[in-house]
Short mmCIF file of N, CA and C in Angstrom, two decimals:
data_model
loop_
_atom_site.label_atom_id
_atom_site.label_comp_id
_atom_site.label_asym_id
_atom_site.label_seq_id
_atom_site.Cartn_x
_atom_site.Cartn_y
_atom_site.Cartn_z
N GLN A 74 0.85 -1.18 -0.03
CA GLN A 74 0.03 0.00 0.01
C GLN A 74 0.90 1.23 0.02
N VAL A 75 0.32 2.28 -0.60
CA VAL A 75 0.95 3.61 -0.68
C VAL A 75 0.02 4.63 -0.13
N GLN A 76 0.49 5.45 0.74
CA GLN A 76 -0.24 6.55 1.33
C GLN A 76 0.23 7.86 0.77
N LEU A 77 -0.74 8.69 0.29
CA LEU A 77 -0.44 9.97 -0.28
C LEU A 77 -1.08 11.10 0.52
N VAL A 78 -0.36 12.17 0.76
CA VAL A 78 -0.94 13.34 1.48
C VAL A 78 -0.59 14.60 0.71
N GLU A 79 -1.64 15.24 0.19
CA GLU A 79 -1.47 16.50 -0.56
C GLU A 79 -1.48 17.67 0.37
N SER A 80 -0.84 18.71 0.01
CA SER A 80 -0.92 19.97 0.76
C SER A 80 -0.63 21.12 -0.16
N GLY A 81 -0.89 22.33 0.26
CA GLY A 81 -0.51 23.49 -0.45
C GLY A 81 -1.66 24.21 -1.12
N GLY A 82 -2.85 23.69 -1.08
CA GLY A 82 -4.06 24.33 -1.69
C GLY A 82 -4.42 25.54 -0.88
N GLY A 83 -5.34 26.28 -1.43
CA GLY A 83 -5.84 27.46 -0.77
C GLY A 83 -6.59 28.44 -1.77
N LEU A 84 -6.75 29.68 -1.24
CA LEU A 84 -7.41 30.68 -2.01
C LEU A 84 -6.38 31.65 -2.57
N VAL A 85 -6.41 31.95 -3.86
CA VAL A 85 -5.52 32.86 -4.41
C VAL A 85 -6.21 33.69 -5.49
N GLN A 86 -5.72 34.93 -5.70
CA GLN A 86 -6.32 35.77 -6.69
C GLN A 86 -5.83 35.35 -8.09
N PRO A 87 -6.59 35.70 -9.10
CA PRO A 87 -6.16 35.42 -10.46
C PRO A 87 -4.83 36.04 -10.72
N GLY A 88 -3.96 35.31 -11.40
CA GLY A 88 -2.58 35.77 -11.66
C GLY A 88 -1.62 35.32 -10.63
N GLY A 89 -2.09 34.79 -9.49
CA GLY A 89 -1.27 34.39 -8.41
C GLY A 89 -0.63 32.99 -8.56
N SER A 90 0.05 32.58 -7.57
CA SER A 90 0.77 31.29 -7.65
C SER A 90 0.49 30.47 -6.41
N LEU A 91 0.52 29.16 -6.59
CA LEU A 91 0.49 28.16 -5.45
C LEU A 91 1.41 26.99 -5.84
N LYS A 92 1.89 26.34 -4.78
CA LYS A 92 2.72 25.14 -5.02
C LYS A 92 2.12 24.02 -4.18
N LEU A 93 1.65 22.99 -4.90
CA LEU A 93 1.11 21.83 -4.30
C LEU A 93 2.19 20.75 -4.04
N SER A 94 2.03 20.05 -2.94
CA SER A 94 2.97 18.92 -2.61
C SER A 94 2.15 17.65 -2.42
N CYS A 95 2.76 16.54 -2.80
CA CYS A 95 2.21 15.24 -2.58
C CYS A 95 3.27 14.34 -1.99
N ALA A 96 3.08 14.01 -0.70
CA ALA A 96 4.13 13.22 -0.03
C ALA A 96 3.69 11.76 0.02
N ALA A 97 4.55 10.87 -0.45
CA ALA A 97 4.22 9.39 -0.48
C ALA A 97 4.90 8.68 0.64
N SER A 98 4.22 7.65 1.14
CA SER A 98 4.81 6.81 2.17
C SER A 98 4.31 5.39 2.01
N GLY A 99 4.88 4.47 2.69
CA GLY A 99 4.48 3.06 2.52
C GLY A 99 5.35 2.33 1.55
N SER A 100 4.79 1.50 0.76
CA SER A 100 5.49 0.63 -0.27
C SER A 100 5.76 1.52 -1.48
N ILE A 101 6.71 2.43 -1.39
CA ILE A 101 6.91 3.41 -2.39
C ILE A 101 7.93 2.97 -3.41
N PHE A 102 8.49 1.82 -3.29
CA PHE A 102 9.48 1.37 -4.30
C PHE A 102 8.69 0.98 -5.54
N ASN A 103 9.35 1.05 -6.68
CA ASN A 103 8.74 0.73 -7.94
C ASN A 103 7.59 1.60 -8.33
N ILE A 104 7.53 2.79 -7.79
CA ILE A 104 6.60 3.79 -8.35
C ILE A 104 7.11 4.28 -9.63
N ASN A 105 6.27 4.29 -10.64
CA ASN A 105 6.69 4.71 -11.98
C ASN A 105 6.16 6.13 -12.23
N THR A 106 4.85 6.25 -12.47
CA THR A 106 4.33 7.50 -12.87
C THR A 106 3.60 8.18 -11.73
N MET A 107 3.84 9.52 -11.62
CA MET A 107 3.15 10.28 -10.59
C MET A 107 2.39 11.38 -11.35
N THR A 108 1.18 11.54 -10.97
CA THR A 108 0.22 12.39 -11.78
C THR A 108 -0.59 13.29 -10.95
N TRP A 109 -0.84 14.45 -11.38
CA TRP A 109 -1.76 15.39 -10.78
C TRP A 109 -3.03 15.37 -11.64
N TYR A 110 -4.20 15.25 -10.94
CA TYR A 110 -5.50 15.39 -11.54
C TYR A 110 -6.18 16.52 -10.88
N ARG A 111 -7.33 16.96 -11.51
CA ARG A 111 -8.18 17.93 -10.83
C ARG A 111 -9.63 17.68 -11.19
N GLN A 112 -10.52 18.07 -10.33
CA GLN A 112 -11.94 17.94 -10.58
C GLN A 112 -12.64 19.26 -10.14
N ALA A 113 -13.22 19.89 -11.09
CA ALA A 113 -14.00 21.12 -10.77
C ALA A 113 -15.43 20.67 -10.53
N PRO A 114 -16.16 21.52 -9.88
CA PRO A 114 -17.62 21.21 -9.57
C PRO A 114 -18.38 20.93 -10.88
N GLY A 115 -19.05 19.81 -10.86
CA GLY A 115 -19.90 19.47 -12.01
C GLY A 115 -19.15 18.95 -13.21
N LYS A 116 -17.84 18.71 -13.05
CA LYS A 116 -17.05 18.26 -14.19
C LYS A 116 -16.37 16.99 -13.77
N GLU A 117 -15.91 16.28 -14.87
CA GLU A 117 -15.19 15.03 -14.64
C GLU A 117 -13.75 15.35 -14.22
N ARG A 118 -13.17 14.36 -13.53
CA ARG A 118 -11.78 14.46 -13.14
C ARG A 118 -10.88 14.48 -14.41
N GLU A 119 -9.94 15.37 -14.43
CA GLU A 119 -9.07 15.46 -15.62
C GLU A 119 -7.62 15.40 -15.23
N LEU A 120 -6.78 14.92 -16.14
CA LEU A 120 -5.37 14.89 -15.87
C LEU A 120 -4.82 16.25 -16.10
N VAL A 121 -3.94 16.71 -15.18
CA VAL A 121 -3.31 18.04 -15.27
C VAL A 121 -1.85 17.85 -15.79
N ALA A 122 -1.12 16.99 -15.09
CA ALA A 122 0.34 16.82 -15.44
C ALA A 122 0.79 15.55 -14.88
N LEU A 123 1.76 14.93 -15.58
CA LEU A 123 2.40 13.69 -15.06
C LEU A 123 3.87 13.79 -15.26
N ILE A 124 4.58 12.96 -14.40
CA ILE A 124 5.97 12.76 -14.53
C ILE A 124 6.36 11.36 -14.26
N ASN A 125 7.16 10.73 -15.15
CA ASN A 125 7.47 9.34 -14.94
C ASN A 125 8.87 9.15 -14.30
N SER A 126 9.29 7.95 -14.21
CA SER A 126 10.53 7.61 -13.51
C SER A 126 11.77 8.14 -14.21
N ARG A 127 11.56 8.50 -15.47
CA ARG A 127 12.72 9.10 -16.21
C ARG A 127 12.63 10.58 -16.26
N ASP A 128 11.73 11.11 -15.44
CA ASP A 128 11.46 12.56 -15.41
C ASP A 128 10.93 13.15 -16.73
N ILE A 129 10.28 12.31 -17.48
CA ILE A 129 9.55 12.78 -18.67
C ILE A 129 8.19 13.36 -18.22
N THR A 130 7.86 14.51 -18.68
CA THR A 130 6.67 15.18 -18.21
C THR A 130 5.58 15.36 -19.32
N HIS A 131 4.37 15.43 -18.95
CA HIS A 131 3.30 15.74 -19.86
C HIS A 131 2.32 16.70 -19.20
N TYR A 132 1.76 17.65 -19.96
CA TYR A 132 0.79 18.57 -19.35
C TYR A 132 -0.40 18.62 -20.30
N THR A 133 -1.58 18.84 -19.65
CA THR A 133 -2.75 19.14 -20.47
C THR A 133 -2.53 20.51 -21.04
N ASN A 134 -3.13 20.76 -22.23
CA ASN A 134 -2.90 22.02 -22.93
C ASN A 134 -3.29 23.19 -22.09
N ALA A 135 -4.29 23.10 -21.29
CA ALA A 135 -4.80 24.25 -20.56
C ALA A 135 -3.77 24.78 -19.54
N VAL A 136 -2.76 24.03 -19.15
CA VAL A 136 -1.82 24.44 -18.19
C VAL A 136 -0.42 24.58 -18.68
N LYS A 137 -0.17 24.25 -19.89
CA LYS A 137 1.15 24.34 -20.47
C LYS A 137 1.73 25.81 -20.37
N GLY A 138 2.95 25.91 -19.92
CA GLY A 138 3.56 27.19 -19.75
C GLY A 138 3.24 27.86 -18.48
N ARG A 139 2.27 27.31 -17.71
CA ARG A 139 1.93 27.97 -16.41
C ARG A 139 2.28 27.05 -15.25
N PHE A 140 2.08 25.69 -15.46
CA PHE A 140 2.28 24.78 -14.33
C PHE A 140 3.59 24.00 -14.60
N THR A 141 4.26 23.62 -13.56
CA THR A 141 5.45 22.76 -13.60
C THR A 141 5.38 21.65 -12.60
N ILE A 142 5.46 20.44 -13.12
CA ILE A 142 5.48 19.29 -12.24
C ILE A 142 6.94 18.82 -11.99
N SER A 143 7.21 18.36 -10.74
CA SER A 143 8.55 17.88 -10.47
C SER A 143 8.39 16.83 -9.31
N ARG A 144 9.49 16.13 -9.15
CA ARG A 144 9.53 15.14 -8.08
C ARG A 144 10.85 15.16 -7.36
N ASP A 145 10.84 14.88 -6.14
CA ASP A 145 12.06 14.74 -5.32
C ASP A 145 12.09 13.35 -4.78
N ASN A 146 12.82 12.52 -5.43
CA ASN A 146 12.87 11.04 -5.07
C ASN A 146 13.43 10.85 -3.63
N ALA A 147 14.28 11.65 -3.24
CA ALA A 147 14.87 11.54 -1.88
C ALA A 147 13.83 11.83 -0.79
N LYS A 148 12.89 12.70 -1.12
CA LYS A 148 11.86 13.00 -0.15
C LYS A 148 10.52 12.31 -0.46
N ASN A 149 10.50 11.48 -1.52
CA ASN A 149 9.34 10.81 -1.92
C ASN A 149 8.16 11.74 -2.11
N THR A 150 8.41 12.89 -2.73
CA THR A 150 7.44 13.94 -2.88
C THR A 150 7.37 14.43 -4.27
N MET A 151 6.12 14.75 -4.68
CA MET A 151 5.84 15.33 -6.00
C MET A 151 5.34 16.72 -5.78
N TYR A 152 5.62 17.61 -6.70
CA TYR A 152 5.14 19.01 -6.58
C TYR A 152 4.42 19.45 -7.86
N LEU A 153 3.62 20.46 -7.65
CA LEU A 153 3.04 21.10 -8.86
C LEU A 153 3.09 22.63 -8.58
N GLN A 154 4.02 23.29 -9.25
CA GLN A 154 4.10 24.76 -9.14
C GLN A 154 3.10 25.34 -10.17
N MET A 155 2.19 26.12 -9.65
CA MET A 155 1.13 26.65 -10.49
C MET A 155 1.27 28.22 -10.50
N ASN A 156 1.55 28.75 -11.63
CA ASN A 156 1.70 30.22 -11.84
C ASN A 156 0.57 30.74 -12.70
N SER A 157 0.39 32.02 -12.68
CA SER A 157 -0.51 32.66 -13.55
C SER A 157 -1.90 32.04 -13.45
N LEU A 158 -2.35 31.77 -12.24
CA LEU A 158 -3.58 30.99 -12.01
C LEU A 158 -4.78 31.78 -12.55
N LYS A 159 -5.74 31.01 -13.08
CA LYS A 159 -6.96 31.55 -13.65
C LYS A 159 -8.11 30.98 -12.80
N VAL A 160 -9.28 31.74 -12.99
CA VAL A 160 -10.49 31.28 -12.25
C VAL A 160 -10.79 29.82 -12.66
N GLU A 161 -10.58 29.49 -13.91
CA GLU A 161 -10.94 28.16 -14.38
C GLU A 161 -9.98 27.07 -13.86
N ASP A 162 -8.98 27.43 -13.13
CA ASP A 162 -8.11 26.44 -12.46
C ASP A 162 -8.70 25.99 -11.14
N THR A 163 -9.77 26.61 -10.66
CA THR A 163 -10.42 26.23 -9.48
C THR A 163 -10.91 24.81 -9.54
N ALA A 164 -10.48 24.01 -8.53
CA ALA A 164 -10.84 22.60 -8.51
C ALA A 164 -10.24 21.96 -7.29
N VAL A 165 -10.64 20.74 -7.05
CA VAL A 165 -9.93 19.89 -6.08
C VAL A 165 -8.82 19.16 -6.87
N TYR A 166 -7.62 19.27 -6.33
CA TYR A 166 -6.44 18.70 -7.01
C TYR A 166 -6.08 17.38 -6.24
N TYR A 167 -5.89 16.31 -7.05
CA TYR A 167 -5.56 15.06 -6.52
C TYR A 167 -4.21 14.53 -7.06
N CYS A 168 -3.43 13.84 -6.17
CA CYS A 168 -2.23 13.22 -6.76
C CYS A 168 -2.51 11.69 -6.88
N ASN A 169 -1.87 11.14 -7.84
CA ASN A 169 -1.98 9.74 -8.06
C ASN A 169 -0.58 9.16 -8.35
N VAL A 170 -0.30 7.95 -7.81
CA VAL A 170 0.94 7.29 -8.20
C VAL A 170 0.58 5.92 -8.69
N ALA A 171 1.34 5.48 -9.66
CA ALA A 171 1.15 4.12 -10.25
C ALA A 171 2.47 3.39 -10.37
N GLY A 172 2.38 2.10 -10.11
CA GLY A 172 3.56 1.27 -10.23
C GLY A 172 3.21 -0.17 -10.14
N SER A 173 4.17 -0.98 -9.69
CA SER A 173 3.93 -2.47 -9.70
C SER A 173 2.81 -2.86 -8.68
N LEU A 174 2.58 -2.06 -7.68
CA LEU A 174 1.57 -2.41 -6.67
C LEU A 174 0.19 -1.93 -7.04
N GLY A 175 0.06 -1.13 -8.08
CA GLY A 175 -1.22 -0.62 -8.49
C GLY A 175 -1.24 0.91 -8.52
N SER A 176 -2.44 1.45 -8.36
CA SER A 176 -2.64 2.90 -8.51
C SER A 176 -3.30 3.37 -7.19
N PHE A 177 -2.71 4.52 -6.68
CA PHE A 177 -3.15 5.03 -5.40
C PHE A 177 -3.43 6.51 -5.49
N TRP A 178 -4.44 6.96 -4.69
CA TRP A 178 -4.85 8.35 -4.77
C TRP A 178 -4.74 9.04 -3.43
N GLY A 179 -4.46 10.34 -3.47
CA GLY A 179 -4.49 11.14 -2.30
C GLY A 179 -5.91 11.62 -2.02
N GLN A 180 -6.08 12.39 -0.90
CA GLN A 180 -7.47 12.75 -0.52
C GLN A 180 -7.88 14.03 -1.24
N GLY A 181 -7.01 14.71 -1.82
CA GLY A 181 -7.32 16.00 -2.61
C GLY A 181 -7.06 17.24 -1.75
N THR A 182 -6.76 18.28 -2.51
CA THR A 182 -6.58 19.58 -1.84
C THR A 182 -7.27 20.65 -2.74
N GLN A 183 -8.08 21.48 -2.06
CA GLN A 183 -8.82 22.50 -2.76
C GLN A 183 -7.96 23.68 -3.18
N VAL A 184 -8.14 24.07 -4.46
CA VAL A 184 -7.50 25.24 -4.98
C VAL A 184 -8.66 26.14 -5.51
N THR A 185 -8.73 27.35 -4.96
CA THR A 185 -9.75 28.33 -5.39
C THR A 185 -9.11 29.55 -5.89
N VAL A 186 -9.41 29.95 -7.10
CA VAL A 186 -8.84 31.18 -7.72
C VAL A 186 -9.98 32.12 -7.90
N SER A 187 -9.92 33.15 -7.15
CA SER A 187 -11.09 34.14 -7.12
C SER A 187 -10.54 35.49 -6.67
N SER A 188 -11.18 36.54 -7.18
CA SER A 188 -10.86 37.92 -6.79
C SER A 188 -11.82 38.34 -5.69
#
């Protein structure tokens, strides 16, 4: 089993920045892909960004150039630096890790972008 704890969400004005963290513990060996998802009210959960074991990254078009995903293997932590935030970025953000033991989800952290 893998336990994930997200942090860093909050309320920010449009154009502001936030940095989300996802700390992993438990059977964390053989984790391959780490992914951020988000789910806005009334919408389906969508992939935001992912990073694999070779540090290859992928972003959904809506966040390219504004968000940066990274991982610190020594700390077993994944990050999402979010800049130039827009109202439409408002959502609950979830981290997910996938590997040989399966797929695991965090509890989510709320990000609200509002003036």
